[in-house]
């Protein structure tokens, strides 16, 4: 079992839809959870980070962490074509290197 | 978020030559820098971790003599691909970490093509 599992998609949704992106993990030591957005041929951009369990909201984006289920989610409300990108979850324990999911390719169709 | 620059953004070189890629944290001091490699439609593959003033820690399977990493200051790390071969062609991305595990920011990447 890989440390972090993420469905690669592709995921295609109409503009305005609510998007749900998810990752599961196996290492219970993970405490820091991040979501990155990567446009084609660009470096990943940090979208949100969460420490331990709980929710965090930033504009149209909401990150959720359920440590009991080892499951994290990123919700995008009112999705826009500009949200079309690959979304990578990442997690770490302490100062260890981030462990990334494979990324989910999202297309928002106008 | 914090800014990490990477230079050059694209480089084409001949087989057997060496190529140096620079990574700079522009508005924060990076205690740790990371180098990743990414193949098309694949996730990031960590190559090595470096701390300022220390030798880099390479991931299993990464040749340290081929991929030379120097972390000379809290704002600059370099990756030198020595004696490059076509199979080294890839997208190389650096990342810099500030004071917290979640404060890890990525550069825009360097596309290396070895002919």
PDB file of C-alpha atoms in Angstrom:
ATOM      1  CA  UNK A   1       0.000   0.000   0.000  1.00  0.00           C
ATOM      2  CA  UNK A   2       1.385   3.385  -0.974  1.00  0.00           C
ATOM      3  CA  UNK A   3       1.677   6.027   1.715  1.00  0.00           C
ATOM      4  CA  UNK A   4      -0.602   8.435  -0.106  1.00  0.00           C
ATOM      5  CA  UNK A   5      -3.288   7.450  -2.591  1.00  0.00           C
ATOM      6  CA  UNK A   6      -4.926   9.930  -4.933  1.00  0.00           C
ATOM      7  CA  UNK A   7      -7.173   9.199  -7.884  1.00  0.00           C
ATOM      8  CA  UNK A   8      -5.405  10.643 -10.960  1.00  0.00           C
ATOM      9  CA  UNK A   9      -8.658  11.340 -12.777  1.00  0.00           C
ATOM     10  CA  UNK A  10      -9.090  13.028 -15.153  1.00  0.00           C
ATOM     11  CA  UNK A  11     -12.055  14.760 -13.595  1.00  0.00           C
ATOM     12  CA  UNK A  12     -14.216  16.900 -15.844  1.00  0.00           C
ATOM     13  CA  UNK A  13     -16.929  19.189 -14.452  1.00  0.00           C
ATOM     14  CA  UNK A  14     -19.069  22.035 -15.796  1.00  0.00           C
ATOM     15  CA  UNK A  15     -18.330  25.585 -14.762  1.00  0.00           C
ATOM     16  CA  UNK A  16     -19.997  26.446 -11.456  1.00  0.00           C
ATOM     17  CA  UNK A  17     -19.946  22.901 -10.108  1.00  0.00           C
ATOM     18  CA  UNK A  18     -18.633  21.937  -6.695  1.00  0.00           C
ATOM     19  CA  UNK A  19     -15.485  19.868  -7.024  1.00  0.00           C
ATOM     20  CA  UNK A  20     -14.390  17.323  -4.458  1.00  0.00           C
ATOM     21  CA  UNK A  21     -10.797  16.080  -4.503  1.00  0.00           C
ATOM     22  CA  UNK A  22      -9.589  13.454  -2.060  1.00  0.00           C
ATOM     23  CA  UNK A  23      -6.573  11.605  -0.771  1.00  0.00           C
ATOM     24  CA  UNK A  24      -6.161   8.721   1.617  1.00  0.00           C
ATOM     25  CA  UNK A  25      -3.027   7.887   3.505  1.00  0.00           C
ATOM     26  CA  UNK A  26      -1.654   5.105   5.622  1.00  0.00           C
ATOM     27  CA  UNK A  27       0.912   6.807   7.871  1.00  0.00           C
ATOM     28  CA  UNK A  28      -0.791   7.856  11.098  1.00  0.00           C
ATOM     29  CA  UNK A  29       2.220  10.053  11.951  1.00  0.00           C
ATOM     30  CA  UNK A  30       1.288  12.615   9.300  1.00  0.00           C
ATOM     31  CA  UNK A  31       0.265  15.871  10.940  1.00  0.00           C
ATOM     32  CA  UNK A  32       0.618  18.470   8.197  1.00  0.00           C
ATOM     33  CA  UNK A  33      -1.603  18.330   5.157  1.00  0.00           C
ATOM     34  CA  UNK A  34      -1.260  20.496   2.089  1.00  0.00           C
ATOM     35  CA  UNK A  35      -2.928  20.978  -1.242  1.00  0.00           C
ATOM     36  CA  UNK A  36      -0.984  22.231  -4.235  1.00  0.00           C
ATOM     37  CA  UNK A  37      -2.230  23.304  -7.633  1.00  0.00           C
ATOM     38  CA  UNK A  38      -0.014  22.747 -10.646  1.00  0.00           C
ATOM     39  CA  UNK A  39      -0.665  24.192 -14.044  1.00  0.00           C
ATOM     40  CA  UNK A  40       0.890  22.502 -17.039  1.00  0.00           C
ATOM     41  CA  UNK A  41       4.658  23.013 -17.235  1.00  0.00           C
ATOM     42  CA  UNK A  42       4.724  25.086 -14.045  1.00  0.00           C
ATOM     43  CA  UNK A  43       5.830  24.469 -10.493  1.00  0.00           C
ATOM     44  CA  UNK A  44       3.227  23.535  -7.861  1.00  0.00           C
ATOM     45  CA  UNK A  45       1.551  26.408  -6.037  1.00  0.00           C
ATOM     46  CA  UNK A  46       0.622  26.028  -2.370  1.00  0.00           C
ATOM     47  CA  UNK A  47      -3.142  26.436  -2.046  1.00  0.00           C
ATOM     48  CA  UNK A  48      -3.908  25.476   1.506  1.00  0.00           C
ATOM     49  CA  UNK A  49      -2.371  23.769   4.473  1.00  0.00           C
ATOM     50  CA  UNK A  50      -3.906  22.262   7.586  1.00  0.00           C
ATOM     51  CA  UNK A  51      -2.408  21.026  10.789  1.00  0.00           C
ATOM     52  CA  UNK A  52      -4.006  17.918  12.300  1.00  0.00           C
ATOM     53  CA  UNK A  53      -7.742  17.414  11.895  1.00  0.00           C
ATOM     54  CA  UNK A  54     -10.401  19.928  11.021  1.00  0.00           C
ATOM     55  CA  UNK A  55     -11.565  22.260   8.300  1.00  0.00           C
ATOM     56  CA  UNK A  56     -10.041  25.326   6.768  1.00  0.00           C
ATOM     57  CA  UNK A  57     -11.700  27.694   4.348  1.00  0.00           C
ATOM     58  CA  UNK A  58     -10.140  30.216   1.998  1.00  0.00           C
ATOM     59  CA  UNK A  59     -12.447  31.847  -0.497  1.00  0.00           C
ATOM     60  CA  UNK A  60     -13.867  29.166  -2.773  1.00  0.00           C
ATOM     61  CA  UNK A  61     -11.595  26.495  -1.330  1.00  0.00           C
ATOM     62  CA  UNK A  62     -12.209  24.324   1.724  1.00  0.00           C
ATOM     63  CA  UNK A  63      -9.763  21.764   3.037  1.00  0.00           C
ATOM     64  CA  UNK A  64     -10.857  19.004   5.376  1.00  0.00           C
ATOM     65  CA  UNK A  65      -8.794  16.521   7.318  1.00  0.00           C
ATOM     66  CA  UNK A  66     -10.204  13.443   9.022  1.00  0.00           C
ATOM     67  CA  UNK A  67      -7.307  11.791  10.799  1.00  0.00           C
ATOM     68  CA  UNK A  68      -9.464   9.003  12.200  1.00  0.00           C
ATOM     69  CA  UNK A  69     -10.254   7.882   8.661  1.00  0.00           C
ATOM     70  CA  UNK A  70      -6.864   8.983   7.229  1.00  0.00           C
ATOM     71  CA  UNK A  71      -8.734  10.936   4.611  1.00  0.00           C
ATOM     72  CA  UNK A  72      -8.314  14.484   3.360  1.00  0.00           C
ATOM     73  CA  UNK A  73     -10.416  16.499   0.956  1.00  0.00           C
ATOM     74  CA  UNK A  74     -10.310  19.722  -0.993  1.00  0.00           C
ATOM     75  CA  UNK A  75     -13.589  21.276  -2.097  1.00  0.00           C
ATOM     76  CA  UNK A  76     -13.791  23.945  -4.762  1.00  0.00           C
ATOM     77  CA  UNK A  77     -17.030  25.900  -4.929  1.00  0.00           C
ATOM     78  CA  UNK A  78     -18.262  27.691  -8.030  1.00  0.00           C
ATOM     79  CA  UNK A  79     -15.516  26.137 -10.100  1.00  0.00           C
ATOM     80  CA  UNK A  80     -14.053  28.204 -12.924  1.00  0.00           C
ATOM     81  CA  UNK A  81     -12.212  27.245 -16.115  1.00  0.00           C
ATOM     82  CA  UNK A  82      -9.121  28.823 -14.540  1.00  0.00           C
ATOM     83  CA  UNK A  83      -9.278  26.111 -11.869  1.00  0.00           C
ATOM     84  CA  UNK A  84      -8.350  23.556 -14.534  1.00  0.00           C
ATOM     85  CA  UNK A  85      -5.066  22.117 -13.316  1.00  0.00           C
ATOM     86  CA  UNK A  86      -3.574  19.163 -11.511  1.00  0.00           C
ATOM     87  CA  UNK A  87      -4.193  19.149  -7.767  1.00  0.00           C
ATOM     88  CA  UNK A  88      -1.651  17.424  -5.557  1.00  0.00           C
ATOM     89  CA  UNK A  89      -2.175  16.511  -1.955  1.00  0.00           C
ATOM     90  CA  UNK A  90       0.911  16.398   0.237  1.00  0.00           C
ATOM     91  CA  UNK A  91       1.565  15.538   3.820  1.00  0.00           C
ATOM     92  CA  UNK A  92       4.357  15.366   6.330  1.00  0.00           C
ATOM     93  CA  UNK A  93       5.195  14.497   9.885  1.00  0.00           C
ATOM     94  CA  UNK A  94       7.434  16.997  11.617  1.00  0.00           C
ATOM     95  CA  UNK A  95      10.176  18.227   9.315  1.00  0.00           C
ATOM     96  CA  UNK A  96      10.289  15.202   7.044  1.00  0.00           C
ATOM     97  CA  UNK A  97      10.052  15.739   3.272  1.00  0.00           C
ATOM     98  CA  UNK A  98       6.559  16.062   1.914  1.00  0.00           C
ATOM     99  CA  UNK A  99       4.947  12.905   0.599  1.00  0.00           C
ATOM    100  CA  UNK A 100       2.849  13.662  -2.443  1.00  0.00           C
ATOM    101  CA  UNK A 101      -0.128  12.003  -4.013  1.00  0.00           C
ATOM    102  CA  UNK A 102       0.019  11.393  -7.751  1.00  0.00           C
ATOM    103  CA  UNK A 103      -2.233  14.371  -8.436  1.00  0.00           C
ATOM    104  CA  UNK A 104      -5.750  14.649  -9.880  1.00  0.00           C
ATOM    105  CA  UNK A 105      -6.182  16.345 -13.245  1.00  0.00           C
ATOM    106  CA  UNK A 106      -9.216  18.603 -13.186  1.00  0.00           C
ATOM    107  CA  UNK A 107     -10.906  20.196 -16.188  1.00  0.00           C
ATOM    108  CA  UNK A 108     -13.623  22.779 -15.673  1.00  0.00           C
ATOM    109  CA  UNK A 109     -15.632  23.178 -18.844  1.00  0.00           C
ATOM    110  CA  UNK A 110     -17.151  26.562 -19.659  1.00  0.00           C
TER     111      UNK A 110
ATOM    112  CA  UNK B   1       2.837  33.110  -0.617  1.00  0.00           C
ATOM    113  CA  UNK B   2       6.597  33.239  -0.670  1.00  0.00           C
ATOM    114  CA  UNK B   3       8.477  33.391  -3.948  1.00  0.00           C
ATOM    115  CA  UNK B   4      10.987  30.897  -5.216  1.00  0.00           C
ATOM    116  CA  UNK B   5      12.762  31.566  -8.475  1.00  0.00           C
ATOM    117  CA  UNK B   6      14.508  29.084 -10.689  1.00  0.00           C
ATOM    118  CA  UNK B   7      16.903  29.698 -13.528  1.00  0.00           C
ATOM    119  CA  UNK B   8      17.027  28.861 -16.349  1.00  0.00           C
ATOM    120  CA  UNK B   9      13.427  27.987 -17.134  1.00  0.00           C
ATOM    121  CA  UNK B  10      14.463  25.958 -20.130  1.00  0.00           C
ATOM    122  CA  UNK B  11      17.779  24.587 -21.304  1.00  0.00           C
ATOM    123  CA  UNK B  12      18.898  22.426 -24.181  1.00  0.00           C
ATOM    124  CA  UNK B  13      22.324  20.873 -24.002  1.00  0.00           C
ATOM    125  CA  UNK B  14      24.356  18.273 -25.803  1.00  0.00           C
ATOM    126  CA  UNK B  15      25.018  14.846 -24.406  1.00  0.00           C
ATOM    127  CA  UNK B  16      28.108  14.776 -22.211  1.00  0.00           C
ATOM    128  CA  UNK B  17      27.954  18.382 -21.085  1.00  0.00           C
ATOM    129  CA  UNK B  18      27.028  19.663 -17.633  1.00  0.00           C
ATOM    130  CA  UNK B  19      24.137  21.927 -16.766  1.00  0.00           C
ATOM    131  CA  UNK B  20      23.640  24.037 -13.642  1.00  0.00           C
ATOM    132  CA  UNK B  21      20.205  25.027 -12.371  1.00  0.00           C
ATOM    133  CA  UNK B  22      19.816  27.737  -9.725  1.00  0.00           C
ATOM    134  CA  UNK B  23      17.083  27.969  -7.130  1.00  0.00           C
ATOM    135  CA  UNK B  24      16.580  31.074  -5.000  1.00  0.00           C
ATOM    136  CA  UNK B  25      14.163  31.941  -2.237  1.00  0.00           C
ATOM    137  CA  UNK B  26      13.482  35.614  -2.869  1.00  0.00           C
ATOM    138  CA  UNK B  27      11.703  36.838   0.232  1.00  0.00           C
ATOM    139  CA  UNK B  28      12.471  34.333   2.956  1.00  0.00           C
ATOM    140  CA  UNK B  29      15.334  32.302   4.279  1.00  0.00           C
ATOM    141  CA  UNK B  30      15.125  28.661   3.360  1.00  0.00           C
ATOM    142  CA  UNK B  31      16.494  26.350   6.000  1.00  0.00           C
ATOM    143  CA  UNK B  32      15.931  23.399   3.711  1.00  0.00           C
ATOM    144  CA  UNK B  33      15.718  23.078  -0.048  1.00  0.00           C
ATOM    145  CA  UNK B  34      14.481  20.154  -2.081  1.00  0.00           C
ATOM    146  CA  UNK B  35      15.037  19.070  -5.648  1.00  0.00           C
ATOM    147  CA  UNK B  36      12.384  17.152  -7.536  1.00  0.00           C
ATOM    148  CA  UNK B  37      12.116  15.579 -10.918  1.00  0.00           C
ATOM    149  CA  UNK B  38       8.826  15.242 -12.757  1.00  0.00           C
ATOM    150  CA  UNK B  39       8.027  13.220 -15.852  1.00  0.00           C
ATOM    151  CA  UNK B  40       5.001  14.070 -18.013  1.00  0.00           C
ATOM    152  CA  UNK B  41       1.724  13.379 -16.252  1.00  0.00           C
ATOM    153  CA  UNK B  42       3.571  11.967 -13.266  1.00  0.00           C
ATOM    154  CA  UNK B  43       3.863  13.185  -9.719  1.00  0.00           C
ATOM    155  CA  UNK B  44       6.905  14.773  -8.190  1.00  0.00           C
ATOM    156  CA  UNK B  45       9.840  12.526  -7.456  1.00  0.00           C
ATOM    157  CA  UNK B  46      12.071  13.757  -4.656  1.00  0.00           C
ATOM    158  CA  UNK B  47      15.715  13.593  -5.646  1.00  0.00           C
ATOM    159  CA  UNK B  48      17.481  15.140  -2.679  1.00  0.00           C
ATOM    160  CA  UNK B  49      17.154  17.314   0.386  1.00  0.00           C
ATOM    161  CA  UNK B  50      19.731  19.898   1.326  1.00  0.00           C
ATOM    162  CA  UNK B  51      20.300  22.091   4.334  1.00  0.00           C
ATOM    163  CA  UNK B  52      22.389  25.213   4.160  1.00  0.00           C
ATOM    164  CA  UNK B  53      26.054  24.422   4.706  1.00  0.00           C
ATOM    165  CA  UNK B  54      25.537  20.663   4.801  1.00  0.00           C
ATOM    166  CA  UNK B  55      25.865  17.879   2.293  1.00  0.00           C
ATOM    167  CA  UNK B  56      22.690  16.953   0.501  1.00  0.00           C
ATOM    168  CA  UNK B  57      20.777  13.811   1.376  1.00  0.00           C
ATOM    169  CA  UNK B  58      19.937  11.873  -1.761  1.00  0.00           C
ATOM    170  CA  UNK B  59      16.980   9.575  -2.203  1.00  0.00           C
ATOM    171  CA  UNK B  60      17.571   5.962  -3.021  1.00  0.00           C
ATOM    172  CA  UNK B  61      18.451   5.434  -6.651  1.00  0.00           C
ATOM    173  CA  UNK B  62      19.614   9.002  -7.269  1.00  0.00           C
ATOM    174  CA  UNK B  63      23.288   9.211  -8.256  1.00  0.00           C
ATOM    175  CA  UNK B  64      24.957  11.816  -6.098  1.00  0.00           C
ATOM    176  CA  UNK B  65      27.934  12.099  -8.435  1.00  0.00           C
ATOM    177  CA  UNK B  66      25.660  12.818 -11.336  1.00  0.00           C
ATOM    178  CA  UNK B  67      23.347  15.271  -9.630  1.00  0.00           C
ATOM    179  CA  UNK B  68      25.531  17.626  -7.620  1.00  0.00           C
ATOM    180  CA  UNK B  69      23.711  19.801  -5.143  1.00  0.00           C
ATOM    181  CA  UNK B  70      25.179  22.819  -3.409  1.00  0.00           C
ATOM    182  CA  UNK B  71      23.249  24.780  -0.807  1.00  0.00           C
ATOM    183  CA  UNK B  72      25.625  27.686  -0.372  1.00  0.00           C
ATOM    184  CA  UNK B  73      23.363  30.064   1.525  1.00  0.00           C
ATOM    185  CA  UNK B  74      19.916  30.345   3.053  1.00  0.00           C
ATOM    186  CA  UNK B  75      18.588  31.684  -0.229  1.00  0.00           C
ATOM    187  CA  UNK B  76      20.457  29.753  -2.908  1.00  0.00           C
ATOM    188  CA  UNK B  77      20.767  26.129  -3.928  1.00  0.00           C
ATOM    189  CA  UNK B  78      22.135  24.779  -7.176  1.00  0.00           C
ATOM    190  CA  UNK B  79      21.689  21.470  -8.978  1.00  0.00           C
ATOM    191  CA  UNK B  80      24.339  20.484 -11.499  1.00  0.00           C
ATOM    192  CA  UNK B  81      23.570  17.655 -13.864  1.00  0.00           C
ATOM    193  CA  UNK B  82      26.974  16.323 -14.845  1.00  0.00           C
ATOM    194  CA  UNK B  83      27.727  14.496 -18.091  1.00  0.00           C
ATOM    195  CA  UNK B  84      24.099  14.765 -19.111  1.00  0.00           C
ATOM    196  CA  UNK B  85      22.488  12.079 -21.223  1.00  0.00           C
ATOM    197  CA  UNK B  86      19.172  12.058 -23.088  1.00  0.00           C
ATOM    198  CA  UNK B  87      17.564  10.045 -20.285  1.00  0.00           C
ATOM    199  CA  UNK B  88      18.238  12.976 -17.950  1.00  0.00           C
ATOM    200  CA  UNK B  89      15.799  15.057 -19.964  1.00  0.00           C
ATOM    201  CA  UNK B  90      13.032  15.993 -17.585  1.00  0.00           C
ATOM    202  CA  UNK B  91      11.324  18.782 -15.653  1.00  0.00           C
ATOM    203  CA  UNK B  92      13.351  19.693 -12.574  1.00  0.00           C
ATOM    204  CA  UNK B  93      11.672  21.635  -9.790  1.00  0.00           C
ATOM    205  CA  UNK B  94      13.198  23.047  -6.655  1.00  0.00           C
ATOM    206  CA  UNK B  95      11.384  23.793  -3.447  1.00  0.00           C
ATOM    207  CA  UNK B  96      12.305  25.849  -0.414  1.00  0.00           C
ATOM    208  CA  UNK B  97      11.065  25.428   3.109  1.00  0.00           C
ATOM    209  CA  UNK B  98      10.884  28.178   5.700  1.00  0.00           C
ATOM    210  CA  UNK B  99      10.367  27.640   9.365  1.00  0.00           C
ATOM    211  CA  UNK B 100       7.369  25.314   9.264  1.00  0.00           C
ATOM    212  CA  UNK B 101       6.756  21.960   7.519  1.00  0.00           C
ATOM    213  CA  UNK B 102       3.853  23.445   5.609  1.00  0.00           C
ATOM    214  CA  UNK B 103       5.796  26.455   4.442  1.00  0.00           C
ATOM    215  CA  UNK B 104       7.222  24.752   1.396  1.00  0.00           C
ATOM    216  CA  UNK B 105       7.151  26.714  -1.809  1.00  0.00           C
ATOM    217  CA  UNK B 106       8.093  25.612  -5.282  1.00  0.00           C
ATOM    218  CA  UNK B 107      10.010  27.241  -8.070  1.00  0.00           C
ATOM    219  CA  UNK B 108       8.557  27.415 -11.592  1.00  0.00           C
ATOM    220  CA  UNK B 109      10.671  24.506 -12.802  1.00  0.00           C
ATOM    221  CA  UNK B 110      13.397  23.982 -15.389  1.00  0.00           C
ATOM    222  CA  UNK B 111      12.821  21.932 -18.476  1.00  0.00           C
ATOM    223  CA  UNK B 112      16.025  20.170 -19.448  1.00  0.00           C
ATOM    224  CA  UNK B 113      16.421  18.620 -22.863  1.00  0.00           C
ATOM    225  CA  UNK B 114      19.584  16.671 -23.618  1.00  0.00           C
ATOM    226  CA  UNK B 115      20.209  16.014 -27.282  1.00  0.00           C
TER     227      UNK B 115
END
